[in-house]
mmCIF file of C-alpha atoms and ligand atoms in Angstrom:
data_model
loop_
_atom_site.group_PDB
_atom_site.id
_atom_site.type_symbol
_atom_site.label_atom_id
_atom_site.label_comp_id
_atom_site.label_asym_id
_atom_site.label_seq_id
_atom_site.Cartn_x
_atom_site.Cartn_y
_atom_site.Cartn_z
ATOM 1 C CA MET E 1 191.452 -61.746 60.429
ATOM 2 C CA LEU E 2 192.170 -65.257 59.377
ATOM 3 C CA ALA E 3 189.517 -66.973 57.177
ATOM 4 C CA PRO E 4 187.834 -70.003 58.831
ATOM 5 C CA THR E 5 189.432 -72.259 56.191
ATOM 6 C CA GLU E 6 192.996 -71.075 57.168
ATOM 7 C CA THR E 7 192.430 -71.900 60.798
ATOM 8 C CA GLY E 8 191.003 -75.356 60.118
ATOM 9 C CA MET E 9 188.001 -74.247 62.232
ATOM 10 C CA GLY E 10 185.433 -74.129 59.388
ATOM 11 C CA ASP E 11 183.036 -76.608 60.945
ATOM 12 C CA ALA E 12 183.213 -75.005 64.354
ATOM 13 C CA TYR E 13 182.722 -71.517 62.750
ATOM 14 C CA VAL E 14 179.504 -72.790 60.852
ATOM 15 C CA ASP E 15 178.203 -74.438 64.023
ATOM 16 C CA LEU E 16 178.657 -71.159 66.031
ATOM 17 C CA ILE E 17 176.860 -69.215 63.271
ATOM 18 C CA LYS E 18 173.925 -71.622 63.518
ATOM 19 C CA ARG E 19 173.858 -71.056 67.263
ATOM 20 C CA SER E 20 174.028 -67.324 66.966
ATOM 21 C CA ILE E 21 171.358 -66.727 64.383
ATOM 22 C CA THR E 22 168.895 -68.822 66.333
ATOM 23 C CA ASN E 23 169.938 -67.247 69.470
ATOM 24 C CA TYR E 24 170.268 -70.640 71.035
ATOM 25 C CA GLY E 25 172.486 -69.423 73.864
ATOM 26 C CA TYR E 26 169.669 -67.147 75.124
ATOM 27 C CA LEU E 27 166.480 -69.058 74.155
ATOM 28 C CA GLY E 28 167.575 -72.641 74.165
ATOM 29 C CA GLY E 29 166.782 -73.447 77.800
ATOM 30 C CA ASP E 30 166.966 -77.239 78.303
ATOM 31 C CA VAL E 31 166.320 -78.088 74.651
ATOM 32 C CA PRO E 32 169.318 -79.778 72.970
ATOM 33 C CA PHE E 33 170.544 -77.792 70.032
ATOM 34 C CA GLU E 34 169.703 -80.739 67.689
ATOM 35 C CA ASN E 35 165.989 -80.338 68.436
ATOM 36 C CA TYR E 36 165.996 -76.493 68.744
ATOM 37 C CA ARG E 37 163.727 -74.007 67.077
ATOM 38 C CA CYS E 38 163.301 -70.468 68.240
ATOM 39 C CA VAL E 39 159.531 -70.365 67.371
ATOM 40 C CA ILE E 40 157.749 -71.422 70.439
ATOM 41 C CA HIS E 41 154.167 -72.009 69.219
ATOM 42 C CA TYR E 42 151.424 -70.725 66.957
ATOM 43 C CA GLU E 43 148.819 -68.736 68.878
ATOM 44 C CA LEU E 44 145.555 -69.625 67.141
ATOM 45 C CA THR E 45 143.390 -66.988 68.862
ATOM 46 C CA GLU E 46 145.768 -64.231 67.928
ATOM 47 C CA ALA E 47 146.901 -65.629 64.586
ATOM 48 C CA GLN E 48 150.550 -65.140 65.232
ATOM 49 C CA TRP E 49 153.647 -67.019 66.028
ATOM 50 C CA LYS E 50 155.199 -66.649 69.449
ATOM 51 C CA ILE E 51 158.775 -65.945 69.747
ATOM 52 C CA ASP E 52 160.493 -64.102 72.616
ATOM 53 C CA PRO E 53 160.718 -60.572 71.218
ATOM 54 C CA ILE E 54 163.518 -59.495 73.468
ATOM 55 C CA ALA E 55 165.716 -62.326 72.281
ATOM 56 C CA ARG E 56 165.387 -61.289 68.606
ATOM 57 C CA PRO E 57 166.521 -64.402 66.809
ATOM 58 C CA ILE E 58 167.433 -63.570 63.195
ATOM 59 C CA THR E 59 166.090 -66.776 61.662
ATOM 60 C CA LEU E 60 163.007 -68.829 62.363
ATOM 61 C CA LEU E 61 164.691 -71.901 61.169
ATOM 62 C CA SER E 62 165.346 -74.999 63.283
ATOM 63 C CA LYS E 63 168.804 -76.388 63.727
ATOM 64 C CA LYS E 64 167.922 -79.335 61.368
ATOM 65 C CA GLN E 65 166.695 -76.895 58.679
ATOM 66 C CA LEU E 66 169.891 -75.031 58.892
ATOM 67 C CA ASP E 67 171.860 -78.273 58.663
ATOM 68 C CA LEU E 68 169.926 -79.026 55.401
ATOM 69 C CA ILE E 69 171.299 -75.814 53.826
ATOM 70 C CA GLU E 70 174.746 -76.841 54.786
ATOM 71 C CA GLN E 71 174.321 -80.319 53.363
ATOM 72 C CA CYS E 72 172.952 -78.921 50.077
ATOM 73 C CA VAL E 73 175.914 -76.550 49.694
ATOM 74 C CA LEU E 74 178.330 -79.280 50.307
ATOM 75 C CA SER E 75 176.589 -81.511 47.761
ATOM 76 C CA ILE E 76 176.426 -78.742 45.136
ATOM 77 C CA GLU E 77 180.085 -78.057 45.611
ATOM 78 C CA ALA E 78 181.113 -81.668 45.425
ATOM 79 C CA ARG E 79 179.117 -82.208 42.289
ATOM 80 C CA GLY E 80 180.369 -78.933 40.720
ATOM 81 C CA VAL E 81 176.781 -77.689 40.053
ATOM 82 C CA PRO E 82 177.194 -74.127 38.534
ATOM 83 C CA GLY E 83 175.471 -71.037 39.969
ATOM 84 C CA ASP E 84 174.810 -68.885 42.953
ATOM 85 C CA PHE E 85 172.690 -69.290 46.093
ATOM 86 C CA ILE E 86 169.467 -67.351 46.629
ATOM 87 C CA GLU E 87 166.819 -67.109 49.358
ATOM 88 C CA ALA E 88 163.489 -65.621 48.420
ATOM 89 C CA GLY E 89 161.964 -64.502 51.752
ATOM 90 C CA ILE E 90 164.795 -63.622 54.160
ATOM 91 C CA TRP E 91 163.101 -61.755 56.969
ATOM 92 C CA ARG E 92 165.972 -60.694 59.347
ATOM 93 C CA GLY E 93 168.637 -62.334 57.139
ATOM 94 C CA GLY E 94 169.828 -65.351 59.217
ATOM 95 C CA VAL E 95 169.969 -67.719 56.316
ATOM 96 C CA ILE E 96 171.765 -65.222 54.156
ATOM 97 C CA ILE E 97 174.398 -65.064 57.090
ATOM 98 C CA LEU E 98 174.721 -68.816 57.114
ATOM 99 C CA MET E 99 174.921 -69.023 53.293
ATOM 100 C CA ARG E 100 177.732 -66.333 53.232
ATOM 101 C CA ALA E 101 179.488 -67.998 56.119
ATOM 102 C CA LEU E 102 179.436 -71.363 54.264
ATOM 103 C CA LEU E 103 181.199 -69.749 51.296
ATOM 104 C CA ALA E 104 183.947 -68.607 53.758
ATOM 105 C CA ALA E 105 184.182 -71.816 55.671
ATOM 106 C CA ASN E 106 184.487 -73.970 52.532
ATOM 107 C CA ASN E 107 186.727 -71.532 50.569
ATOM 108 C CA ILE E 108 184.093 -71.162 47.811
ATOM 109 C CA LYS E 109 185.197 -68.247 45.830
ATOM 110 C CA ALA E 110 183.176 -68.289 42.627
ATOM 111 C CA ARG E 111 179.548 -68.097 44.046
ATOM 112 C CA LYS E 112 177.453 -65.255 45.422
ATOM 113 C CA VAL E 113 174.430 -65.138 47.762
ATOM 114 C CA PHE E 114 171.239 -63.391 46.501
ATOM 115 C CA ALA E 115 168.737 -62.002 49.149
ATOM 116 C CA ALA E 116 165.313 -61.340 47.727
ATOM 117 C CA ASP E 117 162.594 -59.714 49.876
ATOM 118 C CA SER E 118 160.061 -56.946 49.918
ATOM 119 C CA PHE E 119 161.637 -55.777 53.358
ATOM 120 C CA ALA E 120 158.059 -54.831 53.945
ATOM 121 C CA GLY E 121 156.540 -58.246 54.776
ATOM 122 C CA ILE E 122 154.260 -60.789 53.197
ATOM 123 C CA PRO E 123 151.686 -59.176 50.978
ATOM 124 C CA LYS E 124 148.077 -60.514 51.015
ATOM 125 C CA ASN E 125 147.206 -62.944 48.273
ATOM 126 C CA VAL E 126 145.597 -61.566 45.139
ATOM 127 C CA ARG E 127 145.060 -64.746 43.115
ATOM 128 C CA ALA E 128 144.693 -67.393 45.816
ATOM 129 C CA LYS E 129 141.405 -67.347 47.895
ATOM 130 C CA GLY E 130 141.186 -68.575 51.541
ATOM 131 C CA ASP E 131 144.995 -69.025 52.171
ATOM 132 C CA PRO E 132 145.138 -68.979 55.898
ATOM 133 C CA VAL E 133 148.384 -66.958 55.737
ATOM 134 C CA ASP E 134 146.164 -63.920 54.899
ATOM 135 C CA GLN E 135 144.831 -64.120 58.545
ATOM 136 C CA TRP E 136 148.298 -63.828 60.061
ATOM 137 C CA ARG E 137 148.745 -60.699 62.104
ATOM 138 C CA ASP E 138 152.396 -60.879 61.795
ATOM 139 C CA ARG E 139 153.440 -60.149 58.287
ATOM 140 C CA TRP E 140 157.197 -60.818 59.126
ATOM 141 C CA ILE E 141 158.433 -57.365 58.326
ATOM 142 C CA ALA E 142 162.219 -56.631 58.560
ATOM 143 C CA PRO E 143 163.437 -53.339 56.907
ATOM 144 C CA LEU E 144 166.503 -53.529 54.538
ATOM 145 C CA ASP E 145 168.744 -51.327 56.873
ATOM 146 C CA GLU E 146 168.047 -53.638 59.819
ATOM 147 C CA VAL E 147 168.834 -56.661 57.756
ATOM 148 C CA LYS E 148 172.103 -55.124 56.610
ATOM 149 C CA GLN E 149 173.072 -54.313 60.138
ATOM 150 C CA ASN E 150 172.414 -57.850 61.246
ATOM 151 C CA ILE E 151 174.685 -59.250 58.571
ATOM 152 C CA ALA E 152 177.391 -56.679 59.298
ATOM 153 C CA ARG E 153 177.361 -57.630 62.917
ATOM 154 C CA PHE E 154 178.698 -60.998 61.809
ATOM 155 C CA GLY E 155 181.393 -59.327 59.711
ATOM 156 C CA LEU E 156 179.787 -60.737 56.509
ATOM 157 C CA LEU E 157 178.241 -57.744 54.627
ATOM 158 C CA ASP E 158 180.232 -57.509 51.449
ATOM 159 C CA ASP E 159 179.803 -57.474 47.720
ATOM 160 C CA ARG E 160 179.178 -61.286 47.643
ATOM 161 C CA ILE E 161 175.750 -60.605 48.877
ATOM 162 C CA GLU E 162 173.323 -59.121 46.278
ATOM 163 C CA PHE E 163 170.084 -57.592 47.642
ATOM 164 C CA VAL E 164 166.992 -57.804 45.420
ATOM 165 C CA PRO E 165 164.578 -55.439 47.378
ATOM 166 C CA GLY E 166 160.818 -55.336 46.434
ATOM 167 C CA PHE E 167 157.891 -57.549 45.857
ATOM 168 C CA PHE E 168 158.764 -60.608 43.903
ATOM 169 C CA ALA E 169 156.206 -59.870 41.172
ATOM 170 C CA ASP E 170 158.114 -56.642 40.498
ATOM 171 C CA THR E 171 161.739 -57.741 41.033
ATOM 172 C CA LEU E 172 162.203 -61.349 40.123
ATOM 173 C CA PRO E 173 161.199 -60.994 36.402
ATOM 174 C CA HIS E 174 164.114 -58.605 36.149
ATOM 175 C CA ILE E 175 166.798 -60.534 38.046
ATOM 176 C CA GLY E 176 168.641 -60.995 34.673
ATOM 177 C CA ASP E 177 170.800 -63.746 33.387
ATOM 178 C CA GLN E 178 171.423 -65.402 36.633
ATOM 179 C CA LYS E 179 172.110 -69.081 37.132
ATOM 180 C CA PHE E 180 171.464 -70.714 40.699
ATOM 181 C CA ALA E 181 172.711 -73.906 42.181
ATOM 182 C CA LEU E 182 170.661 -73.564 45.346
ATOM 183 C CA MET E 183 167.374 -71.767 45.912
ATOM 184 C CA ARG E 184 165.502 -71.568 49.123
ATOM 185 C CA LEU E 185 161.896 -70.349 48.935
ATOM 186 C CA ASP E 186 160.518 -69.049 52.134
ATOM 187 C CA SER E 187 157.699 -66.639 51.491
ATOM 188 C CA ASP E 188 154.698 -68.578 53.081
ATOM 189 C CA SER E 189 151.825 -67.658 50.974
ATOM 190 C CA TYR E 190 150.347 -69.210 47.784
ATOM 191 C CA ASP E 191 150.905 -66.220 45.558
ATOM 192 C CA SER E 192 154.477 -65.477 46.865
ATOM 193 C CA VAL E 193 155.684 -69.024 46.574
ATOM 194 C CA GLU E 194 154.148 -69.379 43.061
ATOM 195 C CA GLU E 195 155.805 -66.170 41.922
ATOM 196 C CA SER E 196 159.185 -67.222 43.255
ATOM 197 C CA LEU E 197 158.846 -70.578 41.399
ATOM 198 C CA VAL E 198 157.731 -69.054 38.147
ATOM 199 C CA TYR E 199 160.630 -66.634 37.889
ATOM 200 C CA LEU E 200 163.380 -68.458 39.732
ATOM 201 C CA TYR E 201 162.948 -72.238 39.017
ATOM 202 C CA PRO E 202 163.845 -71.748 35.229
ATOM 203 C CA LEU E 203 167.298 -70.298 36.528
ATOM 204 C CA LEU E 204 168.104 -73.366 38.595
ATOM 205 C CA SER E 205 170.884 -75.327 37.016
ATOM 206 C CA PRO E 206 170.407 -79.136 36.397
ATOM 207 C CA GLY E 207 171.702 -80.860 39.509
ATOM 208 C CA GLY E 208 170.713 -77.759 41.494
ATOM 209 C CA ILE E 209 168.568 -78.047 44.640
ATOM 210 C CA VAL E 210 165.367 -76.194 45.612
ATOM 211 C CA ILE E 211 164.283 -75.989 49.209
ATOM 212 C CA ILE E 212 160.779 -75.117 50.129
ATOM 213 C CA ASP E 213 160.517 -73.948 53.669
ATOM 214 C CA ASP E 214 156.786 -73.990 54.362
ATOM 215 C CA TRP E 215 155.701 -77.545 53.631
ATOM 216 C CA HIS E 216 153.243 -77.529 56.496
ATOM 217 C CA LEU E 217 151.402 -74.569 54.979
ATOM 218 C CA ILE E 218 148.584 -75.429 52.703
ATOM 219 C CA GLY E 219 149.008 -72.455 50.372
ATOM 220 C CA CYS E 220 152.702 -73.013 49.899
ATOM 221 C CA LYS E 221 152.281 -76.741 49.325
ATOM 222 C CA THR E 222 149.499 -76.235 46.813
ATOM 223 C CA ALA E 223 151.514 -73.584 44.931
ATOM 224 C CA VAL E 224 154.421 -76.055 44.544
ATOM 225 C CA MET E 225 152.321 -79.092 43.628
ATOM 226 C CA ASN E 226 150.474 -76.966 40.950
ATOM 227 C CA TYR E 227 153.746 -75.567 39.542
ATOM 228 C CA ARG E 228 155.200 -79.088 39.386
ATOM 229 C CA ALA E 229 152.071 -80.431 37.663
ATOM 230 C CA ARG E 230 151.959 -77.571 35.104
ATOM 231 C CA HIS E 231 155.658 -78.222 34.172
ATOM 232 C CA GLY E 232 155.623 -82.022 34.424
ATOM 233 C CA ILE E 233 158.284 -82.047 37.225
ATOM 234 C CA THR E 234 158.589 -85.528 38.753
ATOM 235 C CA ASP E 235 161.842 -85.213 40.657
ATOM 236 C CA GLU E 236 161.382 -86.968 44.025
ATOM 237 C CA ILE E 237 160.429 -84.608 46.909
ATOM 238 C CA LYS E 238 162.201 -85.252 50.117
ATOM 239 C CA VAL E 239 160.982 -83.858 53.425
ATOM 240 C CA HIS E 240 163.438 -82.835 56.151
ATOM 241 C CA ASP E 241 162.034 -81.325 59.288
ATOM 242 C CA SER E 242 158.976 -79.880 57.503
ATOM 243 C CA ASN E 243 161.154 -78.411 54.690
ATOM 244 C CA ALA E 244 160.701 -80.040 51.290
ATOM 245 C CA TYR E 245 163.445 -80.246 48.664
ATOM 246 C CA TRP E 246 164.357 -81.888 45.418
ATOM 247 C CA ILE E 247 167.329 -82.061 43.012
ATOM 248 C CA LYS E 248 166.469 -80.722 39.531
ATOM 249 C CA SER E 249 167.073 -83.420 36.951
HETATM 250 C C1 SAM F 301 158.770 -66.217 57.271
HETATM 251 S S1 SAM F 301 159.664 -64.875 56.641
HETATM 252 C C2 SAM F 301 161.155 -65.731 56.066
HETATM 253 C C3 SAM F 301 161.980 -66.342 57.164
HETATM 254 C C4 SAM F 301 163.538 -66.393 56.864
HETATM 255 N N1 SAM F 301 163.772 -67.184 55.787
HETATM 256 C C5 SAM F 301 164.230 -66.889 58.218
HETATM 257 O O1 SAM F 301 165.418 -67.247 57.979
HETATM 258 O O2 SAM F 301 163.701 -66.838 59.235
HETATM 259 C C6 SAM F 301 158.828 -64.578 55.070
HETATM 260 C C7 SAM F 301 159.533 -63.514 54.342
HETATM 261 O O3 SAM F 301 159.002 -63.544 52.899
HETATM 262 C C8 SAM F 301 158.957 -62.186 52.457
HETATM 263 N N2 SAM F 301 157.905 -62.151 51.372
HETATM 264 C C9 SAM F 301 156.827 -62.840 51.398
HETATM 265 N N3 SAM F 301 156.098 -62.674 50.249
HETATM 266 C C10 SAM F 301 156.890 -61.812 49.503
HETATM 267 C C11 SAM F 301 156.807 -61.251 48.148
HETATM 268 N N4 SAM F 301 155.632 -61.510 47.460
HETATM 269 N N5 SAM F 301 157.690 -60.463 47.721
HETATM 270 C C12 SAM F 301 158.863 -60.146 48.565
HETATM 271 N N6 SAM F 301 159.077 -60.720 49.727
HETATM 272 C C13 SAM F 301 158.049 -61.475 50.265
HETATM 273 C C14 SAM F 301 158.515 -61.394 53.740
HETATM 274 O O4 SAM F 301 158.798 -60.018 53.559
HETATM 275 C C15 SAM F 301 159.276 -62.101 54.865
HETATM 276 O O5 SAM F 301 160.577 -61.400 55.118
#
């Protein structure tokens, strides 16, 4: 099979990946892809998100949030920021598929993609009290075997994806001598976001980018603001379709 870079179809390939992992072809209806998100709404009475279970999208991200990942990868590549990519909180693995596809589409040979998750869902907070995430019925569980199958169906399961299975508090302190250029933190709760920052942010290269998925969630936002205050981080936060991100100075 020809690599997307060899066909000159890298952009089209990445666009098709975005359409596939969101299941836009099935779920999109009349919504233009630019405005698309597979999550329909939050059901307050049942404390869970509504998505069509039959359609089984493999990411919850919107088109614009996926675009942000691509823009960050291209920026990191153009500026030669050293390090790998990581998502902490991967659910069914859609973002890992996109990150791996971006390596292929842009002929990036020297980087890997790390996939960190419990593969058993979001644990309840222990330190934080009153985080609404603890009321969610859906803990976003996706077992490792299922995630690997999802990635394999795109022909992208190979040794350039490193799995870090287990709860962050147990796994991330032992992730080793890694250096990251892009980290995407998507674990929803105060405790989980705090743990991913404590163990991963020191491994982010200067010039590297951190994306925080859940800027609309109070626990997540508070964990980030507390971490920044404790470490005197003043890099400008930008918000893009309810994801926050900044470049590490
Ligand atoms: C909302 S989902 C992530 C969505 C995903 N990024 C996507 O593309 O749709 C949150 C994920 O974070 C993981 N998670 C949350 N807290 C964790 C923790 N403390 N340790 C490991 N995984 C955790 C859950 O297992 C779940 O897969």
